[in-house]
Short mmCIF file of C-alpha atoms in Angstrom, two decimals:
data_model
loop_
_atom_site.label_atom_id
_atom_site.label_comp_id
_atom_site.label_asym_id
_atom_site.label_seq_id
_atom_site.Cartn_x
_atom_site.Cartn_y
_atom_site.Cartn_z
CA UNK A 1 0.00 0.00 0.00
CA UNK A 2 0.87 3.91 -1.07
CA UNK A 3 2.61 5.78 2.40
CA UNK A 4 1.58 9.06 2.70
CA UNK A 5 4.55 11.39 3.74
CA UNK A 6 4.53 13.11 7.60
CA UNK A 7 2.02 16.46 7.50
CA UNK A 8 4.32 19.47 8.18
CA UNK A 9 3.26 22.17 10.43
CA UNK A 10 2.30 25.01 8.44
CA UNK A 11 5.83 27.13 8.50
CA UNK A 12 4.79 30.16 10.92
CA UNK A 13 3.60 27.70 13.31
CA UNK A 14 6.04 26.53 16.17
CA UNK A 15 7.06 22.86 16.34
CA UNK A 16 5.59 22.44 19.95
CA UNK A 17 1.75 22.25 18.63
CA UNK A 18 2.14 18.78 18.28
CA UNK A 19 2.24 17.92 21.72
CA UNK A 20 -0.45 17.74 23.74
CA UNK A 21 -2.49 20.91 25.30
CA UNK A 22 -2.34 19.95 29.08
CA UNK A 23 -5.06 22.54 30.03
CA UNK A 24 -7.45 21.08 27.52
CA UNK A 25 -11.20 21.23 28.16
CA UNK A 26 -10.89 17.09 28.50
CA UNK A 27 -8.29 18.44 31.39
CA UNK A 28 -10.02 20.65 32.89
CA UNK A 29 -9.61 23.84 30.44
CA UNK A 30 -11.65 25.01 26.97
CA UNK A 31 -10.74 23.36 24.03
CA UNK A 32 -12.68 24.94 21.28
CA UNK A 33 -11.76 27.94 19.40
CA UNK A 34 -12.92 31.33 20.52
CA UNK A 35 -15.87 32.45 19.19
CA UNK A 36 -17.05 35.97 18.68
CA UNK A 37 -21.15 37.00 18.60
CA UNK A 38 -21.65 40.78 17.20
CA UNK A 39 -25.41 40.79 19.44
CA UNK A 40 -24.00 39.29 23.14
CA UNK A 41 -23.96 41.54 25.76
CA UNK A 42 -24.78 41.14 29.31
CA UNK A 43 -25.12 43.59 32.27
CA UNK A 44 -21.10 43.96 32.40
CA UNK A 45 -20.90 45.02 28.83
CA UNK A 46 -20.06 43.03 25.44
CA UNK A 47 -19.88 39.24 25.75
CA UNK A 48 -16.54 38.62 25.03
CA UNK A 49 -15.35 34.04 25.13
CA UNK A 50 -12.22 34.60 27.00
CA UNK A 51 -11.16 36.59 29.96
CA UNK A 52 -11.56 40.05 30.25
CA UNK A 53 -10.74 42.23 33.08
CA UNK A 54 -12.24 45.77 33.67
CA UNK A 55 -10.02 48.91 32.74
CA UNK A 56 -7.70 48.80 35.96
CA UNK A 57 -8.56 52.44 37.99
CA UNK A 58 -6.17 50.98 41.04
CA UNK A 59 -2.91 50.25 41.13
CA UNK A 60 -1.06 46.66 39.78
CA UNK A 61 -1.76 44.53 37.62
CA UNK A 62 -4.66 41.74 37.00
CA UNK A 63 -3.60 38.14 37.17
CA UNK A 64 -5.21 34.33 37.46
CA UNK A 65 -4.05 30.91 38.76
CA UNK A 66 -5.03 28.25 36.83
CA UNK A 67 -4.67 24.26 37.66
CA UNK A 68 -3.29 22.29 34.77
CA UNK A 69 -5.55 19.42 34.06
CA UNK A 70 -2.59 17.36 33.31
CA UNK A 71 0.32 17.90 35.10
CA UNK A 72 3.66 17.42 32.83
CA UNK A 73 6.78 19.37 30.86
CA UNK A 74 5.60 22.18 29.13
CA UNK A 75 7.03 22.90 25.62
CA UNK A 76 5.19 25.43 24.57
CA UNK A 77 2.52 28.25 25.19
CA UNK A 78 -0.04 29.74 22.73
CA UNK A 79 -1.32 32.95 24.32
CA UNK A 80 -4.48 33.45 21.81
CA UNK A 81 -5.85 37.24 21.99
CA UNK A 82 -8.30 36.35 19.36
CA UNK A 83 -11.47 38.03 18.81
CA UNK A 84 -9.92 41.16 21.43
CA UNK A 85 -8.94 43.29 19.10
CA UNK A 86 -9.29 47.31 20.62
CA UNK A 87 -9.39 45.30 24.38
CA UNK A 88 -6.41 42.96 24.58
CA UNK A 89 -3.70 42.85 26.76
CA UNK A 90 -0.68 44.95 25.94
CA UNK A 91 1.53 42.71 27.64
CA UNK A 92 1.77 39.15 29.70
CA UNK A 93 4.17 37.62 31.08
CA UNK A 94 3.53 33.49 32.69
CA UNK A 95 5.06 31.75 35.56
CA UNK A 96 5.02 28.31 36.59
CA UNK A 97 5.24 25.71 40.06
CA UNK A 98 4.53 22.03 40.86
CA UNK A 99 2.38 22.19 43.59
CA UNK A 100 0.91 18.54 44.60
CA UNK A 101 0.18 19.38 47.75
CA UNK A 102 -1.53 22.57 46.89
CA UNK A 103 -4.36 23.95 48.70
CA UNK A 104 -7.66 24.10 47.37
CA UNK A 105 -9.07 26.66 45.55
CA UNK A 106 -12.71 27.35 45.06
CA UNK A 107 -14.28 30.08 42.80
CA UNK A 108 -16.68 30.70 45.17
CA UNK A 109 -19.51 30.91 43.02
CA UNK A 110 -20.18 33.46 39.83
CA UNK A 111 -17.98 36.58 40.18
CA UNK A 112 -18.32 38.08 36.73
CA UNK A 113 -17.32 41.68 36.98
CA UNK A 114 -15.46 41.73 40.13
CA UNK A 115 -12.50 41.11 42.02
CA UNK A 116 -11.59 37.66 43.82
CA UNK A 117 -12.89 37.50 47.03
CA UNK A 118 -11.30 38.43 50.45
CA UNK A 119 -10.59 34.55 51.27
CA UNK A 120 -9.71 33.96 47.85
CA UNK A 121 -6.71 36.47 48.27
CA UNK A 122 -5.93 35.20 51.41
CA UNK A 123 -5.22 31.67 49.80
CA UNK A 124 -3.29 32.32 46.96
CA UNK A 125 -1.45 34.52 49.08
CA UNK A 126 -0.22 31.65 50.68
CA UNK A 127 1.01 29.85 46.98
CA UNK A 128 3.53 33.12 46.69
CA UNK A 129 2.56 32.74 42.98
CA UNK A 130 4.52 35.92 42.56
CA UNK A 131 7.73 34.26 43.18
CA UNK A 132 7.02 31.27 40.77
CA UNK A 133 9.69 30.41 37.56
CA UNK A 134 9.40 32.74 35.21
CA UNK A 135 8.30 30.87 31.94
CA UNK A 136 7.42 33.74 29.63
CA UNK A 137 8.88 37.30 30.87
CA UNK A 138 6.83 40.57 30.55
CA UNK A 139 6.41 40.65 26.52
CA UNK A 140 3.93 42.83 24.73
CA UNK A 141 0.85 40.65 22.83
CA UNK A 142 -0.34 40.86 19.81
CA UNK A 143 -3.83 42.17 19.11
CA UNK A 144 -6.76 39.37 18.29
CA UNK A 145 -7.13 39.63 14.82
CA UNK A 146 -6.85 36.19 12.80
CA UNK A 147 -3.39 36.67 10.99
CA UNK A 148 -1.80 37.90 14.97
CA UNK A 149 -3.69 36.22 17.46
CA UNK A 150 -1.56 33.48 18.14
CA UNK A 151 1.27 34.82 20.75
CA UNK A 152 3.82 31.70 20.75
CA UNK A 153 6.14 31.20 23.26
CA UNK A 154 8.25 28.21 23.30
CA UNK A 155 9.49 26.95 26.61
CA UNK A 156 12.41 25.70 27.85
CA UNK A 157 11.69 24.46 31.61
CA UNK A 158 13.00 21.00 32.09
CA UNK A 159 10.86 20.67 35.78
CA UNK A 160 7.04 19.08 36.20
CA UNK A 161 4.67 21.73 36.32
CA UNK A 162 0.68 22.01 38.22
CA UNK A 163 0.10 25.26 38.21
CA UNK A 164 0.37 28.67 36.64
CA UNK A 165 0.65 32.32 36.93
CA UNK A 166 -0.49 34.14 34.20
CA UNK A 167 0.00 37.95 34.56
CA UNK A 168 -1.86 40.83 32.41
CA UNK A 169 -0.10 44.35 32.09
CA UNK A 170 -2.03 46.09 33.15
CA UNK A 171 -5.40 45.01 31.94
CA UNK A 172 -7.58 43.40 29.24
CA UNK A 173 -8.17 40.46 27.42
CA UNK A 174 -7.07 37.15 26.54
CA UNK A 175 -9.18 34.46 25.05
CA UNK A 176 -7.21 30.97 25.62
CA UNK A 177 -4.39 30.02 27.01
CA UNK A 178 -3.21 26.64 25.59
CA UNK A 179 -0.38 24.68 27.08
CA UNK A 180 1.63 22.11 25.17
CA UNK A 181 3.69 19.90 26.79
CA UNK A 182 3.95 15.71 27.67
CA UNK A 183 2.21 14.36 30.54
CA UNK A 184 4.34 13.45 33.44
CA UNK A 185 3.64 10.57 35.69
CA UNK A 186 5.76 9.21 39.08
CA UNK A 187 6.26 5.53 38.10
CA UNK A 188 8.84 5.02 40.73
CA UNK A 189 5.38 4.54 42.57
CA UNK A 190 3.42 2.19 40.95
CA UNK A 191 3.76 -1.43 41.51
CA UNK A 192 5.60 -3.30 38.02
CA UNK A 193 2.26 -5.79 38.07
CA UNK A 194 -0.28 -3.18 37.51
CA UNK A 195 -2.12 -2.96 34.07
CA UNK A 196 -2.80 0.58 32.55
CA UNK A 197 -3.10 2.75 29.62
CA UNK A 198 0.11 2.77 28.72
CA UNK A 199 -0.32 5.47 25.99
CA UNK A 200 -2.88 7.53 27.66
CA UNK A 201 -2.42 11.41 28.26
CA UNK A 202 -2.27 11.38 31.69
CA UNK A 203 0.27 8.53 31.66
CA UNK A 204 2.62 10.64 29.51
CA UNK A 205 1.81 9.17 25.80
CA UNK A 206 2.26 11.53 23.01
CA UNK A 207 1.71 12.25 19.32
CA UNK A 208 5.01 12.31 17.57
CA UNK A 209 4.03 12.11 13.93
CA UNK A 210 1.17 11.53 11.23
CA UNK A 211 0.45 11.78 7.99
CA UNK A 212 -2.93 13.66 8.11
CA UNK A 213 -5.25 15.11 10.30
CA UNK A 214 -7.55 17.19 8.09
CA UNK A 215 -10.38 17.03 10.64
CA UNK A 216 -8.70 16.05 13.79
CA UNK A 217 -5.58 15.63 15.50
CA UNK A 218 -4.11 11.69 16.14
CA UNK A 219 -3.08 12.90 19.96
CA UNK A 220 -6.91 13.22 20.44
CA UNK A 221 -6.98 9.64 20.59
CA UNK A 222 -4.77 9.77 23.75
CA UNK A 223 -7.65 12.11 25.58
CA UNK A 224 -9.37 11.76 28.60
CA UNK A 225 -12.50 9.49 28.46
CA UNK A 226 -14.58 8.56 25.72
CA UNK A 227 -14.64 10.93 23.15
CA UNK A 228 -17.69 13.75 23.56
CA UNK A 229 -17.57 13.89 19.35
CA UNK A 230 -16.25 13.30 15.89
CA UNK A 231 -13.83 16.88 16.69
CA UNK A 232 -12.90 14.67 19.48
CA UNK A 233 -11.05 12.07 17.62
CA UNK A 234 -8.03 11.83 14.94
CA UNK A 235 -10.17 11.63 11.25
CA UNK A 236 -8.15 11.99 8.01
CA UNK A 237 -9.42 13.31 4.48
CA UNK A 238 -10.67 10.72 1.89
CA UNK A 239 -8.21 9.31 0.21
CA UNK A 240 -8.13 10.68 -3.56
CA UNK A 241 -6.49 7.73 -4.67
CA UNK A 242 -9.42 5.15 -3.38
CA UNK A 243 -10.22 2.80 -6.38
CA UNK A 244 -13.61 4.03 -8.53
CA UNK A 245 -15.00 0.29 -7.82
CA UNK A 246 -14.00 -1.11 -3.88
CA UNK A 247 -12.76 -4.62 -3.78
CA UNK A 248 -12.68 -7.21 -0.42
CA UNK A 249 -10.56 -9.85 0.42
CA UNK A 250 -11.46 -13.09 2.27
CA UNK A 251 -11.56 -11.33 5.38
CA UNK A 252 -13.78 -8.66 4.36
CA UNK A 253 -10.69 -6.09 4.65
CA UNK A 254 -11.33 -3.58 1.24
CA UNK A 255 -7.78 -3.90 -0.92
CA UNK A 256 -6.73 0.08 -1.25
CA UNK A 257 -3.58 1.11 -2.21
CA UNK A 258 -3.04 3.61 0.62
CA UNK A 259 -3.19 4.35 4.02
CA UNK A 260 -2.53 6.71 6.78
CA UNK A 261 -0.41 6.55 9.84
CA UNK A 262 0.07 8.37 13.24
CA UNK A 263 3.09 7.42 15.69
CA UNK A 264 2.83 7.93 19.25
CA UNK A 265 5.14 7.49 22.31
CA UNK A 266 4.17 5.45 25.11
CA UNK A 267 4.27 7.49 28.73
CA UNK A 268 6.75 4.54 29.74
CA UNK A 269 8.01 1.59 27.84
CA UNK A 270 6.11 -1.68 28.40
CA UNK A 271 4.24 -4.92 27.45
CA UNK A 272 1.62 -4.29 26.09
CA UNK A 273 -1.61 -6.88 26.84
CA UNK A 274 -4.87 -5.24 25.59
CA UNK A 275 -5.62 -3.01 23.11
CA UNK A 276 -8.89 -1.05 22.12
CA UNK A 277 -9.46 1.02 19.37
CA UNK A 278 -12.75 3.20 19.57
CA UNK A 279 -14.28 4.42 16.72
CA UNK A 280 -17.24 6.36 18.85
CA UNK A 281 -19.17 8.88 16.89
CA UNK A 282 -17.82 7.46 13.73
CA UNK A 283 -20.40 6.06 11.80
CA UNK A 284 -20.11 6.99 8.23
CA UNK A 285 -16.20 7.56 8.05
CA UNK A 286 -14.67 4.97 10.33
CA UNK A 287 -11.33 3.49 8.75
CA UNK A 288 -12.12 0.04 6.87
CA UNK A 289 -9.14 -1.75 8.68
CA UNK A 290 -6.41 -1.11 10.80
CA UNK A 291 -3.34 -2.60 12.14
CA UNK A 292 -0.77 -1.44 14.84
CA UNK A 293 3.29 -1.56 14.56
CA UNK A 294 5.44 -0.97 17.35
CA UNK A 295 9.24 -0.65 18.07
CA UNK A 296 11.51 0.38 21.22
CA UNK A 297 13.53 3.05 20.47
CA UNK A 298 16.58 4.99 22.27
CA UNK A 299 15.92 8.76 22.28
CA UNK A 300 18.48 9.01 20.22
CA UNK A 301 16.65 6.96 17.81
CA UNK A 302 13.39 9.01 18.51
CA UNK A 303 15.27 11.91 17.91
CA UNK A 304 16.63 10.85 14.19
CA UNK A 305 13.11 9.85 13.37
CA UNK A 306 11.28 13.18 14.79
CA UNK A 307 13.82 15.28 12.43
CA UNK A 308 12.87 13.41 9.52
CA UNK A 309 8.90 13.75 9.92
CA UNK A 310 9.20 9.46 10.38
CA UNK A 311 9.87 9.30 6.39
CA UNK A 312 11.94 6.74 6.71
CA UNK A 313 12.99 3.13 8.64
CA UNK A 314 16.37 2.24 7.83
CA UNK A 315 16.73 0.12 10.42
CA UNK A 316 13.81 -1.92 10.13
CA UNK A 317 12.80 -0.96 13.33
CA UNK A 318 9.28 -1.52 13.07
CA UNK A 319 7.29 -4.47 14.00
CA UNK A 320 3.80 -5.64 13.59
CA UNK A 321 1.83 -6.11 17.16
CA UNK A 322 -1.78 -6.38 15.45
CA UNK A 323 -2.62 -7.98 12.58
CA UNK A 324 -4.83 -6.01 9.79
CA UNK A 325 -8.30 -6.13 11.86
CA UNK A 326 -11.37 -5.00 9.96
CA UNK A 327 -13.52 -2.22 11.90
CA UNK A 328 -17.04 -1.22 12.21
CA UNK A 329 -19.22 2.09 12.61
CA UNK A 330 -19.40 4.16 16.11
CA UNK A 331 -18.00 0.37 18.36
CA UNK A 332 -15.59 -0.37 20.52
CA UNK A 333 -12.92 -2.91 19.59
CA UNK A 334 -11.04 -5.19 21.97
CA UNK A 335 -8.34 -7.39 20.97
CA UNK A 336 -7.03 -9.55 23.55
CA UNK A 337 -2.86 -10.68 24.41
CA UNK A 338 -4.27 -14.19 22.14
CA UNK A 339 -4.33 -11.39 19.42
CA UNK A 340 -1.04 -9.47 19.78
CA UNK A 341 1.84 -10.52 17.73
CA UNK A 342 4.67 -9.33 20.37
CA UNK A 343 5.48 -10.18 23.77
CA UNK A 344 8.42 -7.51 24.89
CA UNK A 345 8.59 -4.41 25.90
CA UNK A 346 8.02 -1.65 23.20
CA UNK A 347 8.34 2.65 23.45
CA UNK A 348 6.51 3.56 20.04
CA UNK A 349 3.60 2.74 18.37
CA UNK A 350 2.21 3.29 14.63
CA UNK A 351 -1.56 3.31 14.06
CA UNK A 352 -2.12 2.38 10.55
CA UNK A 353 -5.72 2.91 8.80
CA UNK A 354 -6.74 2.12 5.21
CA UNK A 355 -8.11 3.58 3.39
CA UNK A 356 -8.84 6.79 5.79
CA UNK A 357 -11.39 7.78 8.37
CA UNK A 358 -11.66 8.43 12.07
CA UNK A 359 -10.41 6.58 15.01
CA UNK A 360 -12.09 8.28 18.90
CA UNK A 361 -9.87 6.82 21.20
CA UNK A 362 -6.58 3.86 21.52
CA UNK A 363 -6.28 2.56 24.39
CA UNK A 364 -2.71 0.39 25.06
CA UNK A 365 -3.09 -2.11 28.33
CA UNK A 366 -0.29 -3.22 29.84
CA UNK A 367 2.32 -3.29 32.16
CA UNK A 368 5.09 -0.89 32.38
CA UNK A 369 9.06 -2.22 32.20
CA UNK A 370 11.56 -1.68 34.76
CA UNK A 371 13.92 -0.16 32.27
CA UNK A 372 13.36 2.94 29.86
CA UNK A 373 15.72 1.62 27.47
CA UNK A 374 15.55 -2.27 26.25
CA UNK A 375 16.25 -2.71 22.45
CA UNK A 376 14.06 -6.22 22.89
CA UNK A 377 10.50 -7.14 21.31
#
């Protein structure tokens, strides 16, 4: 079957939007795009999707704390102004802490047009946000119109973050704050016999590579939960080289000449014992097949392979784990360790579909290895 080549980030876009957005709505956050409605207002003034302050008549600066729904390394930051356009911020600036033993903080109802409250002060007071790493110093925004929106800020902060800072000068508006970065789990804790998602978000997978993602991004299938919809899912475009007349073969499996792919990174190596492969909410674009490769790889290796969009193998590295498995519409698929064609620890993964379509969610069972780098299948 016909390979399609890697996708390329469109060239003004910043390397680190392939990673996950640890502040996702899935997380915790707002993943849809900002939205702007020319008749909103409410008793504040114009209904604005984002957060706006009021014009500052005190002295300071406005600021929020916000609780990443994924705790992890943060790669990058996408400060989106979109939509404030004579009302964004001038300037921001974002700092960062791990705070797992945090204390808890409660909006304290619907505040919309006013300050935090009294007690609220008094408990962030006691985070000293103020003294947090500096991730992003004081740097002026752009306003939110759709060819400046997007403030990117890539991040160099080896340490686990929880929680950040993210401070307004003096005033205004900003309408998402997206946070890319790799989940970050303590394995040292977790007994060697337990069976989990190996590849999930919150375990540290990660989208490394695809070839397509016209409707949805592959590192959706690493979300939280089953998917709420078909935007929550990785779906390609149609193929344009699909045959004019569709042929089976004895297994039902249609015989196309291509096929798309998506690579991800498992949050730890491991052996993997269970797989599922949602195709929720697909009904009339699910893929026709799909089978699953999978390799362990130094991060050297990784490395060689990320530069070169995966457009090449020369060492063969790739082995098959699941056999070509025909799928059906909007069902859950289970395939047991009986299935699997491997029985060692792997790092990597490679989703195959033919001819296209959308896959919700994969889910990778398993147990974790005691070693992060074993060259053995």
């Amino acid at each position: 079957m016909a390979d399609r080549k890697a996708v390329k980030i469109v060239s003004d876009q910043p390397d680190f939007l392939q990673f996950n957005n640890l502040a996702c709505e899935t997380a915790g956050g707002n993943r849809e795009p900002p939205e702007f409605i020319a008749s909103a207002f409410t008793e504040y003034g114009k209904w604005m999707d984002g957060w706006e302050t009021r014009r500052k008549r005190i002295p300071g600066h406005d600021w929020c704390i916000i609780q990443l729904g994924v705790p992890g390394i943060i790669h990058g930051l996408d400060v989106d102004t979109s939509f404030f356009t004579g009302n964004y911020s001038p300037s921001a600036s974002v700092q960062a802490a791990c705070l797992d033993e945090a204390p808890a903080l409660t909006l304290e109802g619907d505040r919309t047009g006013m300050a935090a409250s009294d007690s609220q002060f008094e408990a962030v007071a006691k985070l000293h946000s103020e003294s947090w790493e500096e991730l992003v110093p004081v740097t002026e925004l752009k306003p939110g119109y759709s060819d400046t929106c997007h403030n990117y800020f890539p991040i160099n902060y080896p340490s686990r973050v929880t929680h950040l800072r993210l401070n307004m000068y003096p005033d205004g508006g900003i309408a998402r704050l997206k946070v890319y970065g790799v989940g970050q789990k303590d394995w040292s804790a977790l007994p060697t016999q337990d069976q989990l998602d190996l590849v999930a978000l919150v375990n540290g997978g990660v989208c490394l590579g695809y070839s397509d993602a016209h409707f949805g991004h592959p590192r959706n299938m690493i979300g939280l939960g089953r998917s709420a919809n078909m935007g929550d899912g990785w779906e390609t475009a149609r193929r344009l080289d699909r045959p004019k007349n569709l042929q089976v073969d004895g297994k039902g499996i249609l015989q196309v000449p291509g096929y798309e792919w998506a690579v991800l990174r498992l949050g730890h190596p491991g052996v993997i014992s269970q797989i599922e492969i949602d195709t929720n909410h697909f009904k009339g674009n699910f893929p026709d097949s799909c089978k699953i490769e999978a390799c362990h790889l130094t991060p050297e290796e990784e490395g060689k392979y990320v530069s070169g969009r995966w457009s090449s193998d020369p060492g063969n590295k790739w082995r098959v784990l699941l056999q070509p498995q025909k799928l059906q519409a909007h069902h859950r698929h289970f395939y047991s360790c009986d299935s699997l064609a491997l029985s060692g620890p792997v790092s990597h993964v490679r989703l195959v579909i033919a001819p296209d379509g959308g896959v919700s969610r994969l889910r990778l069972w398993g147990r974790p290895t005691s070693t992060r780098h074993s060259s053995k299948l």
